[in-house]
Amino acid sequence: MSSHVEHSHQANGVVSNDQICRALEVIHDARSSNLLRQKASDYLEQIKSDEEAPYHGYQLAVDKTQVAIVRHYGLSLLDNAVRQRWADYSVEQSTMVRNWELSLAQNISDQDPFYIRTKIASIWVEIAKRSWALDWMDMDERLVQLWEGPLASKELVLTILETLSEDVFGPEDTTAGVRVTELNRACVDIFTPMAVLLEYFPSRETSVNVRYGNEGWLSRLADLLEPCVAKEGNNEAEKACAVKILVTLRSVINWVIPKSISSSNLINRLCLCLASSHLPIQLAAVDTLYYLYNHARFSDEDFKEIVGPMYMHGTVDLLQRLYEWSCVDATNIDEEKYLLSKKLAEMIYHVGRLLEERPSLVPIDGSLESFLRLLIHIAKNNSLQVSITSLHVWIKILSSDKLASSAPVMSLIGELLEVCSQRVIRYEALPEDSPNPSIVFLNEDIDTMPERHAFLGNYLRFCKTIVERIVQQQPTDALYHILGQAEQVLTHLYDGELAFNAQTYSKTSVPFLRLDAQCSVVEAALKGSLRWLTGHGGGAVGHEQEVVLQNLKVWCERILTLQFEDPLVKERVVQLAVAFSTGPLRKDTAFASVVFEYVLNIQFRDDPSFPAYSEAVKDLQALCIHELQRLAMKFADHLITIFDDIERRVTQVVQNASLDEHMRSRYYSILFIITHRAASVDPGPRQERLEVFLQPLVAQWQSDELTNSLASFNSFSDLLGCGGIQQYVSQRTLHQIADWSTHPLDDEGKALRAQMQTAVEKLPLRATKIFLSVSVEKLDPKSPAYDLACRLWEKDIPLILPNLLRSIGLAHAFHDPANWKGLPPEMSSVVRRILTDRFWQVGISTGSRDEFYARVGDTKNTLEGLASSVRATVRAVRETGYKLLCFMSLLGEHFYSYKELPGPLSQALFTDAYALSTHQMAVMVETIRPLIETCPVASRSHFLPPILAALFEQLDRKASAEWDKIEHRTRECEGRVSLDEEMRDESILRQMTYSSVMLVVGLLDPHRPNPSRPGTTNGSAPNSLQHVEHGNVRSFILGTPEILKPLILFCTHAIRMRDSRSCSLITRVLNSLVPEFDSAGEIDTEVREFISTEVLKACITSLHDSYFVDLHKDLAGLIANILLHYVPKSDTPKQILLSLPSMSPEKIEHAIQQLYKAHLNIRTQRSIVLILLESLRGVSVSEQGRIAKPDPKKARSAIQERYMTVDVQAEGKEKEPTPDLGGIADMFGQP
């Protein structure tokens, strides 16, 4: 772009520009042939690579006689030159390009199309990110000159400021990331009024001056906003300008110096916008206030000036009126107003959060009660998404020592209790087409079932937490109200409804849902009363406690006299009674005996002719046994005094012919628990009595019959009652039947199914699990009961383990078609089909959970039902075996110290694990994780290496193979698999991958303490000498090549697995590992070379894949870490980069030197890598044009996203996302 070349182009520019125009005409002319259009496209692309392309671009863009398409193409030439060639330009050339951009900006007008103006602003920002505060020092002055021009110029400046702010302070832009410190400083400098700058930084560096004038952009924007809103009327240009100012303010409000907000009188001006009659202005103002009050760095003075005005009567009244106006009817949802309602509620949530954090700073003349009443109104909103924000704030307020007992709060507690009591509903049980307004709004707001379940779970939890806090504050009055309502429902359960009928039984009947809601409220109240009881005592309060406890007891005893036929209703009554006895009435052992006797004597009237009712009866019986076990653990010392009566009653129950062996064992476990945990029993007789329960089980494990049955695959099949299944499958050619659920079982099939059910009952697995679990669960390792459990099982574990491990190994072998010798090779797919679990998964499976189980029940007497019995039998052996191993691990060294254990255990778990389905592998990983994580330090060296090495080999093999299948299926676009199946398979594979990755994360957490040994609590610190000597499990793994190699190989392959969560976590794990291999040792060198080749290649490959676009930062950070640590010690990383296309040694060397200069600025390091690999980076699907970008109106805020994740923390301080402020901390040389 030298001057003589410029002359040449001026002479010939008409021709060149005409050719460009003609090429654009060809492309956009519908009559053009594909061949012509392709040639024209190629020509236009070639121009971009021409050295004089920016000049052509400027000439086309500045010529307003050209059509907009031509001008926009000219701007794209200029934009491409800035983005791709700026670093190669001389000072003269870059100045020339910048002057062209300034000329374009100065000539902008209202007649220019929006996209032309936006493109000019974009080019300005791209130039600024590369040269502002470096060799372009008068940018601010140029912006001010434009600002003094017409409205179109002002809007251009606003777009430039907004885009610049987002690029510099957001985490994504790589160009800004390279100069983030300088750009941060410059932005803060030009936005802040001079008086504020001098106050905050009196000794600021002034040799580099990038600002113009004393006002600063925050003041300029605020000063223009007020007249725009005041004059809005019918002037659409003024309205649009006001919205644009607010959008710009929103982008900067979270990083400007807070003092500049108050000095610009910005809060009053934003409130003026809230009072506007123009909804877009209201929305933009609420958005800006949301971003402002999401700020976590207000000083006390800033709080008074910026947050304080929101509690004043005038402001609260304005918010109240705006909220009431924004409320919409569920039958006629105005999307814009509803969006305002949601955003306003979220903004008020943050104002309420700040109130809870610093209540002492609320203005004396503020209207706190009015603000709290506004929160009540929001909580009552029929839209749960609007309401939940208020509930969240109320939890914080009721948990605050300073606010909870204040007069304004206490005056509203009754109304709040009523709101929350009415909202404790199982909304997910209501049909989706319900006219209930909350369901209508829910359907509008949440599309997927996983998000709906998570959201409703959080909403229900918030309501119950508020009830709990209110009862804690006002126990007597609140309990009286709650228990009165509950009793009313219990005693009039079927008023206005049909009487109970087992034939038409439903788990979602209106009477049950009403009762369930009331019971949930009572349970929350009991938790609150327990908090109150444990927090107070003595004097008048002590007397009040006695009265409350007596009332609770009388109420519960009265409820126990009521008779119900519905098994689910009985379940809730049992749960409620146990909650009373283990909660506030936990010291009343006599009452515990009453509840224990009530549960033990419940009659189970089954009727198999009504399957739904029969299933509910079985569930009730299982729940009763579980609650009896809980009571036995809690009140063993009292129940031992009436042990004979309990034993007599248990004996009567287990003699019932309808009980299977599993249920009998569970009943006997109640007697075991009482004997084991009662402190008053003599140790000698107690141990003898407990051994009586265990001896038959151990004898079964040692029996020759069981050992012989576990000697081979065929004998194991016979043991499970599956011996005839291969012949049955082969004779009936199941591989040729598409839908097994449509083929009824014949008599032989029914006999096979019955044989399997009988065989499972004879195995000692489930009975052993019952007694082992009640021996060790929820026990303090320092307690006598734990010592007794160790003595009881120590001698039995070696007798159980051999056959237990054989059964697990054979259960895994069952999944390998090669072991089904009775089937021809063409029927191997039948084995996988038989043993692939059917299960219901939220958001993937069609229909509800109850509908799924109903369908499973309907296929009981079909071929699918027979297959279900086979898989259930094998699954019971497999998963019960896992659980037994985990319970044994709770015995500590009494389990881990067996030197012969690791080899056979590893072989049993992993030899045939590859044959398991993805879901089954995920279950195995989750179930055996405690077995690995609780391994004592002293046993690590002999226990962990064979286990972890084999585990990660199998995980790597399985996950890699399954992801390859998914990718192959996607490439081939196979039509044989339905979309539902494909989504389900991929979702399950993600779960398995994530479970495996979380295991890695747990093992390599550098801050993870060593597991506690028996005799120490989980929270106690390990012996310091032991800790120094052995280190944590991370240190052990990094020092054990046998584990380290398969683990790193799995991590490397996980970088390519298409699960964003897992890939992100793995990059962090590998980032933490890179510095560990800096030394010159043999293992360090080997690992370093592996990371420098395979891990680096995997990162680059994923970076190239469009799926991983959202993970570019993580991948670039890992690449930067590898280069920084390993380039000084190895030439391998450079060689890998050199093997990439368009990569030169000079380019790589320049990037590495930049990385060293960036030092600890991670964002800058990532940006350097992303710029280096720019040509290889994948492009998002939306950028490719294959899917539309999300509708901004449907986009969720951060707080909405949190409510749709499981178990949102409602209390305590919140970590909000904050902008990159790397340059502010050291701005102007200040410490």
PDB file of N, CA, C and O in Angstrom, residues 661-684:
ATOM      1  N   GLU A 661     -37.289 -64.967  51.270  1.00  0.00           N
ATOM      2  CA  GLU A 661     -36.128 -65.043  52.160  1.00  0.00           C
ATOM      3  C   GLU A 661     -35.487 -63.672  52.379  1.00  0.00           C
ATOM      4  O   GLU A 661     -34.962 -63.365  53.446  1.00  0.00           O
ATOM      5  N   HIS A 662     -35.526 -62.866  51.374  1.00  0.00           N
ATOM      6  CA  HIS A 662     -34.937 -61.533  51.496  1.00  0.00           C
ATOM      7  C   HIS A 662     -35.656 -60.718  52.561  1.00  0.00           C
ATOM      8  O   HIS A 662     -35.005 -60.095  53.427  1.00  0.00           O
ATOM      9  N   MET A 663     -36.988 -60.730  52.543  1.00  0.00           N
ATOM     10  CA  MET A 663     -37.746 -59.972  53.533  1.00  0.00           C
ATOM     11  C   MET A 663     -37.562 -60.565  54.923  1.00  0.00           C
ATOM     12  O   MET A 663     -37.496 -59.823  55.922  1.00  0.00           O
ATOM     13  N   ARG A 664     -37.469 -61.869  55.013  1.00  0.00           N
ATOM     14  CA  ARG A 664     -37.219 -62.494  56.323  1.00  0.00           C
ATOM     15  C   ARG A 664     -35.878 -62.031  56.889  1.00  0.00           C
ATOM     16  O   ARG A 664     -35.763 -61.708  58.082  1.00  0.00           O
ATOM     17  N   SER A 665     -34.870 -61.984  56.036  1.00  0.00           N
ATOM     18  CA  SER A 665     -33.546 -61.533  56.499  1.00  0.00           C
ATOM     19  C   SER A 665     -33.614 -60.092  56.990  1.00  0.00           C
ATOM     20  O   SER A 665     -32.980 -59.718  57.986  1.00  0.00           O
ATOM     21  N   ARG A 666     -34.384 -59.264  56.306  1.00  0.00           N
ATOM     22  CA  ARG A 666     -34.495 -57.864  56.714  1.00  0.00           C
ATOM     23  C   ARG A 666     -35.177 -57.743  58.074  1.00  0.00           C
ATOM     24  O   ARG A 666     -34.783 -56.916  58.903  1.00  0.00           O
ATOM     25  N   TYR A 667     -36.186 -58.570  58.308  1.00  0.00           N
ATOM     26  CA  TYR A 667     -36.834 -58.538  59.628  1.00  0.00           C
ATOM     27  C   TYR A 667     -35.866 -59.011  60.713  1.00  0.00           C
ATOM     28  O   TYR A 667     -35.773 -58.421  61.790  1.00  0.00           O
ATOM     29  N   TYR A 668     -35.131 -60.085  60.430  1.00  0.00           N
ATOM     30  CA  TYR A 668     -34.167 -60.580  61.427  1.00  0.00           C
ATOM     31  C   TYR A 668     -33.068 -59.549  61.696  1.00  0.00           C
ATOM     32  O   TYR A 668     -32.515 -59.488  62.806  1.00  0.00           O
ATOM     33  N   SER A 669     -32.769 -58.733  60.674  1.00  0.00           N
ATOM     34  CA  SER A 669     -31.723 -57.715  60.863  1.00  0.00           C
ATOM     35  C   SER A 669     -32.113 -56.708  61.938  1.00  0.00           C
ATOM     36  O   SER A 669     -31.238 -56.092  62.565  1.00  0.00           O
ATOM     37  N   ILE A 670     -33.404 -56.508  62.156  1.00  0.00           N
ATOM     38  CA  ILE A 670     -33.845 -55.596  63.218  1.00  0.00           C
ATOM     39  C   ILE A 670     -33.385 -56.108  64.569  1.00  0.00           C
ATOM     40  O   ILE A 670     -32.874 -55.347  65.410  1.00  0.00           O
ATOM     41  N   LEU A 671     -33.535 -57.411  64.791  1.00  0.00           N
ATOM     42  CA  LEU A 671     -33.066 -58.007  66.046  1.00  0.00           C
ATOM     43  C   LEU A 671     -31.544 -57.916  66.145  1.00  0.00           C
ATOM     44  O   LEU A 671     -30.987 -57.663  67.221  1.00  0.00           O
ATOM     45  N   PHE A 672     -30.873 -58.106  65.010  1.00  0.00           N
ATOM     46  CA  PHE A 672     -29.411 -58.013  64.980  1.00  0.00           C
ATOM     47  C   PHE A 672     -28.956 -56.607  65.381  1.00  0.00           C
ATOM     48  O   PHE A 672     -28.035 -56.436  66.182  1.00  0.00           O
ATOM     49  N   ILE A 673     -29.619 -55.586  64.825  1.00  0.00           N
ATOM     50  CA  ILE A 673     -29.236 -54.197  65.114  1.00  0.00           C
ATOM     51  C   ILE A 673     -29.374 -53.890  66.600  1.00  0.00           C
ATOM     52  O   ILE A 673     -28.473 -53.307  67.221  1.00  0.00           O
ATOM     53  N   ILE A 674     -30.513 -54.249  67.168  1.00  0.00           N
ATOM     54  CA  ILE A 674     -30.743 -53.951  68.587  1.00  0.00           C
ATOM     55  C   ILE A 674     -29.687 -54.629  69.451  1.00  0.00           C
ATOM     56  O   ILE A 674     -29.092 -54.023  70.356  1.00  0.00           O
ATOM     57  N   THR A 675     -29.421 -55.912  69.169  1.00  0.00           N
ATOM     58  CA  THR A 675     -28.415 -56.648  69.949  1.00  0.00           C
ATOM     59  C   THR A 675     -27.027 -56.057  69.764  1.00  0.00           C
ATOM     60  O   THR A 675     -26.254 -55.927  70.717  1.00  0.00           O
ATOM     61  N   HIS A 676     -26.713 -55.661  68.538  1.00  0.00           N
ATOM     62  CA  HIS A 676     -25.378 -55.157  68.220  1.00  0.00           C
ATOM     63  C   HIS A 676     -25.114 -53.781  68.832  1.00  0.00           C
ATOM     64  O   HIS A 676     -24.024 -53.513  69.355  1.00  0.00           O
ATOM     65  N   ARG A 677     -26.099 -52.917  68.823  1.00  0.00           N
ATOM     66  CA  ARG A 677     -25.855 -51.518  69.172  1.00  0.00           C
ATOM     67  C   ARG A 677     -26.269 -51.135  70.589  1.00  0.00           C
ATOM     68  O   ARG A 677     -25.956 -50.033  71.024  1.00  0.00           O
ATOM     69  N   ALA A 678     -26.957 -52.019  71.297  1.00  0.00           N
ATOM     70  CA  ALA A 678     -27.342 -51.710  72.684  1.00  0.00           C
ATOM     71  C   ALA A 678     -26.122 -51.821  73.592  1.00  0.00           C
ATOM     72  O   ALA A 678     -25.471 -52.874  73.656  1.00  0.00           O
ATOM     73  N   ALA A 679     -25.828 -50.748  74.297  1.00  0.00           N
ATOM     74  CA  ALA A 679     -24.612 -50.723  75.132  1.00  0.00           C
ATOM     75  C   ALA A 679     -24.759 -51.542  76.400  1.00  0.00           C
ATOM     76  O   ALA A 679     -23.756 -51.924  77.015  1.00  0.00           O
ATOM     77  N   SER A 680     -25.990 -51.841  76.803  1.00  0.00           N
ATOM     78  CA  SER A 680     -26.198 -52.503  78.102  1.00  0.00           C
ATOM     79  C   SER A 680     -26.018 -54.016  78.057  1.00  0.00           C
ATOM     80  O   SER A 680     -26.032 -54.675  79.098  1.00  0.00           O
ATOM     81  N   VAL A 681     -25.845 -54.587  76.868  1.00  0.00           N
ATOM     82  CA  VAL A 681     -25.693 -56.040  76.744  1.00  0.00           C
ATOM     83  C   VAL A 681     -24.249 -56.429  77.032  1.00  0.00           C
ATOM     84  O   VAL A 681     -23.321 -55.765  76.576  1.00  0.00           O
ATOM     85  N   ASP A 682     -24.065 -57.509  77.794  1.00  0.00           N
ATOM     86  CA  ASP A 682     -22.704 -57.990  78.089  1.00  0.00           C
ATOM     87  C   ASP A 682     -21.988 -58.358  76.797  1.00  0.00           C
ATOM     88  O   ASP A 682     -22.567 -59.025  75.924  1.00  0.00           O
ATOM     89  N   PRO A 683     -20.713 -57.944  76.654  1.00  0.00           N
ATOM     90  CA  PRO A 683     -19.993 -58.168  75.390  1.00  0.00           C
ATOM     91  C   PRO A 683     -19.923 -59.634  74.972  1.00  0.00           C
ATOM     92  O   PRO A 683     -20.130 -59.950  73.801  1.00  0.00           O
ATOM     93  N   GLY A 684     -19.618 -60.517  75.906  1.00  0.00           N
ATOM     94  CA  GLY A 684     -19.461 -61.931  75.547  1.00  0.00           C
ATOM     95  C   GLY A 684     -20.729 -62.542  74.984  1.00  0.00           C
ATOM     96  O   GLY A 684     -20.755 -63.012  73.831  1.00  0.00           O
TER      97      GLY A 684
END
